[in-house]
Coordinates of C-alpha atoms in Angstrom, one line a residue:
Chain A
X1 CA -5.4 -18.7 40.9
X2 CA -5.4 -14.8 41.1
X3 CA -1.7 -14.8 42.0
X4 CA -0.9 -16.9 38.9
X5 CA -3.0 -14.5 36.8
X6 CA -1.0 -11.6 38.0
X7 CA 2.2 -13.2 37.5
X8 CA 1.4 -14.2 33.9
X9 CA 0.0 -10.9 33.2
X10 CA 3.0 -9.1 34.3
X11 CA 5.4 -11.3 32.2
X12 CA 3.0 -10.9 29.3
X13 CA 2.9 -7.0 29.6
X14 CA 6.6 -6.9 30.0
X15 CA 7.2 -9.0 26.8
X16 CA 4.7 -6.8 24.9
X17 CA 6.5 -3.7 26.1
X18 CA 10.0 -5.1 25.1
X19 CA 8.4 -5.9 21.6
X20 CA 7.1 -2.5 21.3
X21 CA 10.4 -0.9 22.2
X22 CA 12.1 -3.2 19.7
X23 CA 9.8 -1.6 17.2
X24 CA 10.6 1.7 18.0
X25 CA 14.3 1.0 17.7
X26 CA 13.7 -0.2 14.2
X27 CA 12.4 3.3 13.3
X28 CA 15.8 4.8 14.7
X29 CA 18.0 2.4 12.8
X30 CA 16.2 3.1 9.5
X31 CA 16.3 6.8 9.9
X32 CA 19.7 7.5 11.6
X33 CA 22.4 9.5 10.1
X34 CA 23.9 6.4 8.2
X35 CA 20.7 5.7 6.3
X36 CA 21.1 5.7 2.6
X37 CA 19.7 8.7 0.8
X38 CA 16.3 8.5 -0.7
X39 CA 14.8 10.2 -3.9
X40 CA 12.5 12.1 -1.7
X41 CA 15.5 13.7 0.1
X42 CA 16.2 15.4 -3.3
X43 CA 12.9 17.2 -3.7
X44 CA 14.4 20.5 -2.7
X45 CA 17.3 20.5 -5.1
X46 CA 15.2 19.2 -8.1
X47 CA 12.5 21.9 -7.5
X48 CA 15.0 24.6 -6.9
X49 CA 16.0 24.2 -10.7
X50 CA 12.6 25.8 -11.5
X51 CA 13.4 28.9 -9.6
X52 CA 14.5 31.1 -12.4
X53 CA 11.6 29.7 -14.6
X54 CA 8.9 31.0 -12.2
X55 CA 9.8 34.5 -13.0
X56 CA 9.2 33.8 -16.7
X57 CA 5.7 32.4 -16.3
X58 CA 2.4 34.2 -15.8
X59 CA 1.0 34.3 -12.2
X60 CA -1.7 31.7 -13.1
X61 CA -2.8 29.7 -16.1
X62 CA -1.9 26.5 -17.6
X63 CA 1.4 25.5 -19.3
X64 CA 2.4 22.4 -21.3
X65 CA 5.0 19.9 -20.4
X66 CA 7.5 18.1 -22.5
X67 CA 10.2 15.6 -21.5
X68 CA 11.9 12.5 -22.6
X69 CA 9.6 9.9 -24.0
X70 CA 8.5 7.0 -21.8
X71 CA 11.3 4.8 -23.1
X72 CA 14.2 7.1 -22.4
X73 CA 16.2 5.9 -19.4
X74 CA 17.1 8.4 -16.6
X75 CA 20.1 6.4 -15.8
X76 CA 21.9 3.4 -17.6
X77 CA 20.6 0.7 -15.3
X78 CA 17.0 1.5 -15.4
X79 CA 14.3 -0.9 -16.5
X80 CA 11.5 0.6 -18.8
X81 CA 8.8 0.5 -16.2
X82 CA 11.0 2.2 -13.6
X83 CA 11.8 4.9 -16.2
X84 CA 8.1 5.5 -16.4
X85 CA 7.8 6.0 -12.7
X86 CA 10.6 8.4 -12.7
X87 CA 9.0 10.4 -15.6
X88 CA 5.9 10.7 -13.7
X89 CA 7.9 11.6 -10.6
X90 CA 9.7 14.5 -12.5
X91 CA 6.3 15.7 -14.0
X92 CA 4.8 15.9 -10.5
X93 CA 7.7 17.6 -9.0
X94 CA 7.5 20.1 -11.8
X95 CA 4.1 20.9 -10.9
X96 CA 5.0 21.1 -7.1
X97 CA 7.7 23.6 -7.9
X98 CA 5.5 25.7 -10.3
X99 CA 2.2 25.9 -8.4
X100 CA -0.1 27.8 -8.7
X101 CA 0.4 27.5 -12.5
X102 CA -1.1 24.2 -13.7
X103 CA 1.3 22.0 -15.7
X104 CA -0.2 19.5 -18.1
X105 CA 1.4 16.9 -20.4
X106 CA 0.1 18.7 -23.5
X107 CA 2.7 20.2 -25.7
X108 CA 0.0 22.0 -27.7
X109 CA -0.4 24.7 -25.1
X110 CA 0.9 28.4 -26.0
X111 CA 3.7 28.1 -23.3
X112 CA 5.5 24.7 -22.8
X113 CA 8.0 23.6 -20.4
X114 CA 10.8 21.3 -21.2
X115 CA 12.4 19.3 -18.7
X116 CA 15.3 16.8 -19.3
X117 CA 17.8 15.2 -17.1
X118 CA 20.8 15.7 -19.1
X119 CA 21.2 19.6 -20.0
X120 CA 22.9 18.6 -23.3
X121 CA 20.0 16.8 -24.5
X122 CA 17.6 20.1 -24.4
X123 CA 17.9 20.6 -28.2
X124 CA 17.3 17.1 -29.0
X125 CA 14.2 16.6 -26.8
X126 CA 12.7 20.1 -26.8
X127 CA 12.7 20.9 -30.5
X128 CA 9.2 20.2 -31.9
X129 CA 7.4 21.6 -35.0
X130 CA 5.6 24.9 -34.1
X131 CA 7.5 25.4 -30.7
X132 CA 10.1 28.2 -30.3
X133 CA 12.7 28.3 -27.6
X134 CA 12.0 31.2 -25.4
X135 CA 15.0 30.6 -22.8
X136 CA 17.3 27.4 -22.2
X137 CA 18.0 27.9 -18.4
X138 CA 21.1 25.6 -19.0
X139 CA 20.1 23.1 -16.1
X140 CA 18.0 20.8 -18.3
X141 CA 14.8 23.1 -18.1
X142 CA 13.8 25.2 -21.2
X143 CA 10.8 27.4 -21.9
X144 CA 9.1 27.2 -25.1
X145 CA 6.2 29.1 -26.9
X146 CA 4.0 28.1 -29.6
X147 CA 4.9 30.1 -32.7
X148 CA 2.3 32.3 -34.3
X149 CA 0.6 30.6 -37.3
Chain B
X1 CA 10.2 30.4 13.9
X2 CA 8.8 32.4 16.6
X3 CA 5.8 33.5 14.4
X4 CA 5.3 29.9 13.6
X5 CA 5.4 28.6 17.1
X6 CA 2.9 31.5 18.1
X7 CA 0.6 30.6 15.5
X8 CA 0.5 26.8 16.4
X9 CA 0.2 27.8 20.1
X10 CA -2.8 30.0 19.1
X11 CA -4.4 27.0 17.4
X12 CA -3.8 24.7 20.5
X13 CA -5.4 27.3 22.7
X14 CA -8.5 27.6 20.6
X15 CA -8.6 23.6 20.8
X16 CA -8.1 24.0 24.5
X17 CA -10.9 26.5 24.8
X18 CA -13.4 24.6 22.9
X19 CA -12.6 21.5 25.0
X20 CA -13.1 23.5 28.3
X21 CA -16.2 25.3 27.0
X22 CA -17.9 22.0 25.9
X23 CA -17.1 20.0 28.8
X24 CA -16.2 22.0 31.9
X25 CA -14.9 19.9 35.0
X26 CA -12.3 19.9 37.7
X27 CA -8.8 20.9 36.8
X28 CA -7.5 18.0 34.7
X29 CA -4.7 15.8 36.2
X30 CA -3.0 12.6 35.3
X31 CA -5.0 10.9 32.4
X32 CA -7.4 13.8 32.1
X33 CA -4.6 16.1 31.8
X34 CA -2.9 14.1 28.9
X35 CA -6.1 13.7 27.1
X36 CA -6.9 17.3 27.4
X37 CA -3.5 18.3 26.0
X38 CA -3.7 15.8 23.3
X39 CA -7.3 16.2 22.0
X40 CA -6.7 20.1 22.2
X41 CA -3.8 19.7 19.6
X42 CA -6.0 17.6 17.3
X43 CA -9.1 19.9 17.9
X44 CA -7.1 23.1 17.7
X45 CA -5.3 22.2 14.3
X46 CA -8.6 21.2 12.9
X47 CA -10.5 24.3 14.1
X48 CA -7.6 26.6 13.1
X49 CA -7.4 24.9 9.5
X50 CA -11.1 25.2 9.0
X51 CA -11.5 28.9 10.1
X52 CA -8.4 29.8 8.1
X53 CA -9.8 28.1 5.2
X54 CA -13.2 30.0 5.2
X55 CA -11.9 33.3 6.5
X56 CA -8.7 33.9 4.7
X57 CA -9.1 31.6 1.6
X58 CA -12.8 31.7 0.7
X59 CA -13.7 35.2 2.1
X60 CA -10.3 36.7 1.5
X61 CA -10.4 38.5 4.9
X62 CA -7.2 39.5 6.6
X63 CA -5.4 36.5 8.3
X64 CA -3.8 38.9 10.9
X65 CA -7.3 39.8 11.9
X66 CA -8.1 36.1 12.3
X67 CA -5.2 35.4 14.6
X68 CA -6.3 38.1 17.0
X69 CA -9.9 36.7 17.0
X70 CA -8.6 33.1 17.6
X71 CA -6.6 34.2 20.6
X72 CA -9.5 36.2 22.0
X73 CA -11.8 33.4 21.3
X74 CA -9.4 31.0 23.1
X75 CA -9.1 33.1 26.3
X76 CA -12.9 33.7 26.4
X77 CA -13.6 29.9 26.0
X78 CA -11.2 28.9 28.6
X79 CA -12.4 31.4 31.2
X80 CA -15.9 30.2 30.3
X81 CA -14.9 26.8 31.0
X82 CA -13.3 27.6 34.3
X83 CA -16.2 29.6 35.3
X84 CA -18.6 26.9 34.4
X85 CA -16.6 24.6 36.6
X86 CA -16.2 26.9 39.4
X87 CA -16.5 25.1 42.9
X88 CA -15.2 22.0 41.3
X89 CA -12.0 23.4 39.8
X90 CA -10.0 22.5 42.9
X91 CA -11.5 19.1 43.5
X92 CA -8.6 16.6 44.0
X93 CA -9.1 13.1 42.4
X94 CA -8.7 10.0 44.2
X95 CA -5.1 8.7 44.6
X96 CA -4.2 5.9 42.0
X97 CA -2.7 2.8 43.1
X98 CA 0.9 2.7 41.9
X99 CA 2.9 -0.6 41.2
X100 CA 6.3 -1.5 40.1
X101 CA 5.0 -2.5 36.7
X102 CA 3.2 0.8 36.5
X103 CA 6.4 2.6 37.0
X104 CA 8.4 0.4 34.5
X105 CA 5.7 0.9 31.8
X106 CA 5.6 4.5 32.3
X107 CA 9.3 4.6 32.0
X108 CA 8.9 2.5 28.8
X109 CA 6.3 4.8 27.3
X110 CA 8.5 8.1 28.0
X111 CA 11.5 6.2 26.4
X112 CA 9.5 5.3 23.4
X113 CA 8.2 8.9 23.1
X114 CA 11.8 10.0 23.0
X115 CA 13.0 7.5 20.7
X116 CA 10.1 8.0 18.2
X117 CA 10.7 11.8 18.5
X118 CA 14.3 11.2 17.4
X119 CA 13.4 8.9 14.7
X120 CA 10.5 11.2 13.3
X121 CA 13.0 14.1 13.4
X122 CA 15.8 12.4 11.6
X123 CA 13.4 11.4 8.9
X124 CA 12.0 15.0 8.6
X125 CA 15.4 16.4 8.4
X126 CA 16.3 13.9 5.6
X127 CA 13.1 14.3 3.7
X128 CA 11.8 17.8 4.6
X129 CA 9.2 17.7 1.9
X130 CA 7.8 14.4 3.1
X131 CA 7.3 11.4 0.8
X132 CA 5.7 11.3 -2.7
X133 CA 1.9 11.8 -1.9
X134 CA 3.0 14.7 0.6
X135 CA 4.5 16.9 -2.2
X136 CA 2.4 15.5 -5.0
X137 CA -1.0 16.0 -3.1
X138 CA -1.1 17.5 0.5
X139 CA 1.7 20.1 0.3
X140 CA 0.9 20.8 -3.4
X141 CA -2.7 21.8 -2.4
X142 CA -1.3 23.9 0.3
X143 CA 0.9 25.7 -2.2
X144 CA -2.2 26.5 -4.2
X145 CA -3.9 28.0 -1.2
X146 CA -0.9 29.9 0.0
X147 CA 0.5 31.0 -3.5
X148 CA -2.8 31.2 -5.5
X149 CA -4.5 34.3 -3.8
X150 CA -7.9 34.7 -5.4
X151 CA -7.2 31.9 -7.7
X152 CA -6.8 29.2 -5.0
X153 CA -9.4 27.1 -6.8
X154 CA -7.1 26.5 -9.6
X155 CA -5.7 23.8 -7.3
X156 CA -9.0 21.9 -7.6
X157 CA -8.9 21.7 -11.4
X158 CA -9.7 18.4 -13.1
X159 CA -6.6 19.0 -14.9
X160 CA -4.7 17.9 -11.7
X161 CA -6.8 14.7 -11.4
X162 CA -3.6 12.7 -10.7
X163 CA -3.2 14.6 -7.5
X164 CA -6.9 14.0 -6.3
X165 CA -8.3 17.4 -6.1
X166 CA -11.4 15.9 -4.6
X167 CA -9.6 15.3 -1.3
X168 CA -10.7 17.5 1.6
X169 CA -8.5 20.3 2.8
X170 CA -8.0 20.1 6.4
X171 CA -4.4 19.3 6.1
X172 CA -3.5 21.7 3.3
X173 CA -5.3 24.4 5.1
X174 CA -3.4 23.9 8.4
X175 CA -0.1 24.1 6.4
X176 CA -1.2 27.2 4.3
X177 CA -2.3 28.6 7.6
X178 CA 1.2 28.2 9.0
X179 CA 3.1 29.5 6.0
X180 CA 0.7 32.6 6.1
X181 CA 1.6 33.4 9.7
X182 CA 5.2 32.3 9.5
X183 CA 5.5 34.8 6.6
X184 CA 6.7 32.4 3.9
X185 CA 6.9 28.7 2.9
X186 CA 8.9 26.6 5.2
X187 CA 9.0 22.9 5.4
X188 CA 9.0 23.4 9.2
X189 CA 5.2 23.9 9.1
X190 CA 4.3 20.4 7.7
X191 CA 7.0 18.8 9.9
X192 CA 5.7 20.6 13.0
X193 CA 1.9 19.9 12.2
X194 CA 2.6 16.2 11.5
X195 CA 4.8 15.9 14.5
X196 CA 1.8 17.3 16.7
X197 CA -0.5 14.9 15.1
X198 CA 1.6 11.9 15.5
X199 CA 2.5 12.3 19.2
X200 CA -1.2 13.7 19.9
X201 CA -2.5 10.3 18.6
X202 CA -0.1 8.4 20.9
X203 CA -1.2 10.8 23.8
X204 CA -5.0 10.3 23.2
X205 CA -4.5 6.5 22.9
X206 CA -2.5 6.4 26.3
X207 CA -4.7 9.0 28.1
X208 CA -8.0 7.4 26.9
X209 CA -6.9 3.8 28.0
X210 CA -5.4 5.2 31.3
X211 CA -8.5 7.0 32.3
X212 CA -10.8 4.0 31.7
X213 CA -8.5 1.0 32.5
X214 CA -5.7 2.5 34.6
X215 CA -2.2 3.9 34.0
X216 CA -0.6 0.6 33.5
X217 CA -2.9 -0.5 30.6
X218 CA -2.7 3.2 29.3
X219 CA 1.1 3.2 29.1
X220 CA 1.2 -0.3 27.3
X221 CA -1.3 0.8 24.8
X222 CA 0.7 4.2 24.0
X223 CA 4.0 1.9 23.9
X224 CA 2.3 -0.3 21.6
X225 CA 1.3 2.4 19.2
X226 CA 4.8 3.9 19.2
X227 CA 6.4 0.5 18.8
X228 CA 4.6 0.4 15.3
X229 CA 7.3 1.3 13.1
X230 CA 5.0 2.3 10.3
X231 CA 3.1 4.6 12.6
X232 CA 6.2 6.8 13.4
X233 CA 7.8 6.6 9.9
X234 CA 4.4 7.5 8.2
X235 CA 3.9 10.3 10.7
X236 CA 7.0 12.0 9.2
X237 CA 5.9 11.4 5.7
X238 CA 3.4 14.2 5.9
X239 CA 0.5 12.4 4.6
X240 CA -2.9 12.6 5.8
X241 CA -3.3 9.1 7.2
X242 CA -2.0 10.0 10.8
X243 CA -4.2 13.1 11.0
X244 CA -7.3 11.1 10.0
X245 CA -6.2 8.3 12.5
X246 CA -5.9 10.9 15.2
X247 CA -9.5 12.1 14.6
X248 CA -11.0 8.8 14.4
X249 CA -9.3 7.6 17.7
X250 CA -10.1 10.9 19.4
X251 CA -13.9 10.6 18.6
X252 CA -14.0 7.0 19.8
X253 CA -12.1 7.8 22.8
X254 CA -14.6 10.5 23.8
X255 CA -17.6 8.3 23.2
X256 CA -16.0 6.0 25.7
X257 CA -15.3 8.7 28.1
X258 CA -18.8 10.1 27.8
X259 CA -20.2 6.6 29.0
X260 CA -18.1 6.7 32.0
X261 CA -18.6 10.5 33.1
X262 CA -21.3 11.6 35.3
X263 CA -21.4 15.2 34.1
X264 CA -20.9 17.1 30.9
X265 CA -21.8 14.2 28.8
X266 CA -23.8 16.3 26.0
X267 CA -20.6 18.4 25.6
X268 CA -18.4 15.2 25.2
X269 CA -20.7 13.8 22.6
X270 CA -20.7 17.2 20.7
X271 CA -16.9 17.2 20.8
X272 CA -16.8 13.6 19.6
X273 CA -19.1 14.6 16.6
X274 CA -17.0 17.5 15.8
X275 CA -13.8 15.2 15.8
X276 CA -15.6 12.8 13.3
X277 CA -16.6 15.9 11.2
X278 CA -12.9 16.7 11.2
X279 CA -12.0 13.3 10.0
X280 CA -14.4 13.8 7.2
X281 CA -12.6 17.1 6.3
X282 CA -9.1 15.3 6.4
X283 CA -9.8 12.3 3.8
X284 CA -12.6 10.8 2.0
X285 CA -12.4 7.8 4.4
X286 CA -13.7 10.2 7.0
X287 CA -17.0 10.3 5.4
X288 CA -17.1 6.5 5.3
X289 CA -16.3 6.4 9.2
X290 CA -18.9 9.3 9.7
X291 CA -21.6 7.0 8.2
X292 CA -20.4 3.9 9.8
X293 CA -20.3 5.4 13.3
X294 CA -23.7 7.0 12.9
X295 CA -25.2 3.6 11.8
X296 CA -23.4 1.8 14.9
X297 CA -24.7 4.4 17.2
X298 CA -28.2 4.1 16.0
X299 CA -28.1 0.4 16.3
X300 CA -26.7 0.9 19.7
X301 CA -29.3 3.2 20.7
X302 CA -32.1 0.9 19.6
X303 CA -30.8 -1.8 21.6
X304 CA -30.5 0.0 24.9
X305 CA -33.2 0.4 27.6
X306 CA -33.0 4.1 28.2
X307 CA -33.6 5.3 24.8
X308 CA -34.8 8.6 25.3
X309 CA -31.4 9.7 27.1
X310 CA -29.4 8.0 24.1
X311 CA -31.3 9.8 21.5
X312 CA -30.5 13.0 23.3
X313 CA -26.8 12.1 23.2
X314 CA -27.1 11.2 19.5
X315 CA -28.5 14.6 18.9
X316 CA -25.4 16.2 20.5
X317 CA -23.3 14.0 18.5
X318 CA -24.9 15.1 15.4
X319 CA -25.0 18.8 16.2
X320 CA -21.2 18.6 16.9
X321 CA -20.7 17.0 13.6
X322 CA -23.0 19.3 11.6
X323 CA -20.7 22.3 10.9
X324 CA -18.1 20.2 9.6
X325 CA -20.4 18.0 7.5
X326 CA -21.9 21.3 6.0
X327 CA -18.4 22.3 5.0
X328 CA -17.5 18.8 3.4
X329 CA -20.8 18.7 1.7
X330 CA -20.5 22.3 0.2
X331 CA -16.9 21.4 -0.9
X332 CA -18.0 18.2 -2.5
X333 CA -21.0 19.8 -4.2
X334 CA -19.7 23.1 -5.3
X335 CA -15.9 22.9 -5.4
X336 CA -14.3 19.5 -5.8
X337 CA -14.4 17.4 -9.1
X338 CA -15.9 14.0 -8.6
X339 CA -14.1 11.3 -6.7
X340 CA -12.0 9.2 -9.2
X341 CA -13.2 5.9 -7.4
X342 CA -16.7 6.8 -8.3
X343 CA -16.7 9.0 -11.4
X344 CA -17.4 7.1 -14.6
X345 CA -18.5 3.8 -12.8
X346 CA -21.5 2.1 -14.5
X347 CA -23.8 -0.3 -12.7
X348 CA -22.7 -3.1 -15.1
X349 CA -18.9 -2.8 -14.1
X350 CA -19.9 -2.6 -10.5
X351 CA -21.9 -5.7 -10.6
X352 CA -19.1 -7.5 -12.7
X353 CA -16.6 -6.6 -10.1
X354 CA -18.9 -7.7 -7.2
X355 CA -19.4 -11.0 -8.9
X356 CA -15.9 -11.8 -9.6
X357 CA -14.6 -14.2 -6.7
X358 CA -11.0 -13.6 -7.8
X359 CA -11.2 -10.1 -6.6
X360 CA -12.4 -11.0 -3.1
X361 CA -9.5 -13.4 -2.9
X362 CA -7.1 -10.8 -4.1
X363 CA -8.3 -8.2 -1.6
X364 CA -8.5 -10.8 1.4
X365 CA -5.0 -12.1 0.7
X366 CA -3.5 -8.5 0.5
X367 CA -5.3 -7.6 3.9
X368 CA -3.7 -10.7 5.4
X369 CA -0.3 -10.4 4.1
X370 CA -0.3 -6.8 5.2
X371 CA -0.8 -7.5 8.7
X372 CA 2.1 -9.9 8.7
X373 CA 4.7 -7.2 7.4
X374 CA 7.1 -7.2 10.4
X375 CA 8.7 -4.2 8.9
X376 CA 5.9 -2.0 9.2
X377 CA 3.6 -3.5 12.1
X378 CA 6.4 -5.1 14.0
X379 CA 4.9 -8.5 15.1
X380 CA 2.1 -6.6 17.0
X381 CA -0.9 -7.9 14.8
X382 CA 0.2 -11.4 15.8
X383 CA 1.3 -10.8 19.3
X384 CA -1.7 -8.9 20.6
X385 CA -4.3 -11.8 20.1
X386 CA -2.1 -14.1 22.0
X387 CA -1.6 -11.4 24.7
X388 CA -5.4 -11.1 24.8
X389 CA -5.8 -14.7 25.3
X390 CA -3.2 -14.7 28.1
X391 CA -4.8 -12.0 29.9
X392 CA -8.5 -12.5 29.3
X393 CA -11.3 -10.0 28.6
X394 CA -12.0 -7.1 30.7
X395 CA -15.1 -7.3 32.8
X396 CA -14.7 -4.5 35.4
X397 CA -13.2 -1.1 34.5
X398 CA -13.5 1.9 36.7
X399 CA -9.9 1.8 37.9
X400 CA -9.3 5.3 37.2
X401 CA -10.2 8.2 39.7
X402 CA -13.5 10.0 39.2
X403 CA -14.8 7.4 36.8
X404 CA -17.7 5.0 37.5
X405 CA -17.3 1.2 37.3
X406 CA -18.0 -0.2 33.8
X407 CA -21.6 -1.0 33.4
X408 CA -23.7 -2.4 30.7
X409 CA -23.6 0.9 28.9
X410 CA -19.8 0.8 28.7
X411 CA -19.7 -2.8 27.5
X412 CA -22.1 -1.9 24.8
X413 CA -20.0 1.0 23.9
X414 CA -17.2 -1.4 23.4
X415 CA -19.3 -3.7 21.1
X416 CA -20.3 -0.5 19.2
X417 CA -16.6 0.5 18.8
X418 CA -15.7 -3.1 17.5
X419 CA -18.9 -3.0 15.2
X420 CA -17.8 0.4 13.8
X421 CA -14.4 -0.7 13.2
X422 CA -15.6 -4.0 11.5
X423 CA -17.9 -2.1 9.4
X424 CA -15.1 0.4 8.4
X425 CA -12.8 -2.3 7.5
X426 CA -15.7 -4.2 5.5
X427 CA -16.4 -0.7 3.9
X428 CA -12.7 -0.4 2.7
X429 CA -12.9 -4.0 1.4
X430 CA -15.7 -3.1 -0.8
X431 CA -13.9 0.0 -2.0
X432 CA -11.1 -2.2 -3.1
X433 CA -13.4 -4.6 -4.6
X434 CA -15.0 -1.8 -6.8
X435 CA -11.8 0.2 -7.7
X436 CA -11.7 1.1 -11.2
X437 CA -7.9 1.4 -10.9
X438 CA -5.6 -1.8 -11.5
X439 CA -6.6 -3.8 -8.4
X440 CA -3.0 -5.2 -7.7
X441 CA -1.6 -1.6 -8.0
X442 CA -4.2 -0.1 -5.7
X443 CA -3.7 -2.8 -3.1
X444 CA 0.0 -2.6 -3.3
X445 CA 0.1 1.3 -3.0
X446 CA -2.9 1.7 -0.3
X447 CA -3.8 -1.2 1.9
X448 CA -0.9 -0.3 4.4
X449 CA -2.1 3.2 4.8
X450 CA -5.9 2.4 5.2
X451 CA -4.8 0.0 7.9
X452 CA -2.9 2.7 9.5
X453 CA -5.9 5.1 9.8
X454 CA -7.7 2.4 11.8
X455 CA -4.7 1.0 13.8
X456 CA -4.8 3.5 16.8
X457 CA -8.5 3.0 17.0
X458 CA -8.1 -0.8 17.0
X459 CA -5.6 -0.5 19.8
X460 CA -8.0 1.5 21.7
X461 CA -10.7 -1.1 21.5
X462 CA -8.1 -4.0 22.0
X463 CA -6.7 -2.4 25.3
X464 CA -10.1 -1.6 26.6
X465 CA -11.2 -5.1 25.8
X466 CA -8.1 -7.0 27.4
X467 CA -7.9 -7.1 31.2
X468 CA -5.1 -4.7 32.5
X469 CA -2.1 -6.6 33.5
X470 CA -2.6 -5.2 37.3
X471 CA -6.0 -6.5 37.6
X472 CA -6.6 -9.3 40.1
X473 CA -7.9 -11.7 37.4
X474 CA -10.9 -12.6 39.0
X475 CA -13.3 -10.7 36.8
X476 CA -11.2 -11.3 33.8
X477 CA -10.9 -15.0 34.0
X478 CA -14.7 -15.5 34.3
X479 CA -15.1 -13.3 31.2
X480 CA -12.3 -15.0 29.5
X481 CA -14.6 -17.9 28.8
X482 CA -16.8 -15.6 26.8
X483 CA -13.8 -14.2 24.9
X484 CA -16.0 -11.4 23.4
X485 CA -17.2 -8.2 25.2
X486 CA -20.9 -8.6 26.1
X487 CA -23.3 -6.4 25.0
X488 CA -26.3 -5.0 26.9

């Protein structure tokens, strides 16, 4: 009986170990050099766009944020709900790039950042009543300020 | 890079010093050596993060001076531990019985460590800022601590409610500390921190089970954890789930260890308490775990015959937990905005959600579906119960050198651990039931991660319950009829 148990246990443990090793190999397969690029791999390049803007902002405080509307597609093949997720992502990445300045989706602030994916759309998206262009950085990012009333 | 390595080494030395001071003993070998090294990593990162936060962020004192104090304190604590254990430092442990299976599984574990490290690094090179929550929550908060200077509290503004400014600061603190000592922001810091937490978790699991159930079982447990694809992949995501999982596991492992040790039990309980406190300083779920573990502990004490000794241990556990609990309480009361899961909830909406059977079904279905996701969990949640049935339930432990055989106390500890994990799962179930967010979305984006927080602890309980494959089977077969760990 004890011998049966030992044999059974060894086969069981060996099988479990093989299953576990198969699990580790799955991580390798998904992360190897041939794995497709992900959006999270582009965080650095995306936030680098803000490098020049950081020097134009105060060291702390709150700035507004403007971007394409929720319906604007980021690429031609995007569904509306997917677009919304992308917009949220761009907004959060803007905050990540500009911390410790706080970024809020409120264009009524005295300083407002405009962020569009296509640089040629800056005039179309960023022009709002009461906002004056301070600097167009040429990479889809512009700084605006509220005009004196 | 040298400065970063030195700052991490200083943190781990602090952890080692704390470990040796609180539980002086013979020079660690085998399972004890692996456990000492792995727990020291988690302990050191937690201590370094906390002291850095209080010293350099809150009080704005010189970080350089802090590093000097850390190193001095670490040396003093290690020397104090060695001095307290004088006479026993050179004790030789009993030789462990080695078998072919033992060697094979050790080899398998080491292979898994190597493969997992490769997978981790590949993922980290590809996504050096981590995945969404890493840069939107944890590393963002670290940037506020590092870049914000005296205005670091701006990072806790309610204007940033989407980034959960109520979350505790252990992970951002350790990252900001690394950047400070490295002399600038580098993605190497969060990558290194998460690497250490990920592999310390595997080390703690393997060492704890090895120490309590023998090397074969320990290697199998570690191998099973590393064989969970979601564990390694998520480790590289730079979220806080792996750190909190590490602290939950470490605290439970030390409580089990304390039950089998003959000396230094009070110190081990205090360390377990400190680690639970660190879990609470890592994520809000840590507070739930802290409460659950205390309840399970008190119930366990009330059921034991030698209550006076157990109350003493509970006091040591509470004393270890207290500093971190005070810190978390101060943070929640004075600094952080209200938790979004609680804020704005009225009694009527809570009762309405609790009375809605469709929500129970939705949460239960999501829990069940999650466990069957082979891409994340391999097929382990399905295989492990069958493996347990095949091998039976452990009745007699004590295969490790220097450990007493399992007694009623250890079996009761196992029951307490299972009870705490069940209560934790139930607590998380209720959190989902009551969530003010869209339930389907909340489940879809969160269930896998809260399971991951409990997964290493579940594996600890599982591998302490199942009979080791190299046991003779006589005890386990008799216990197999019962199928549950006996209490008392």
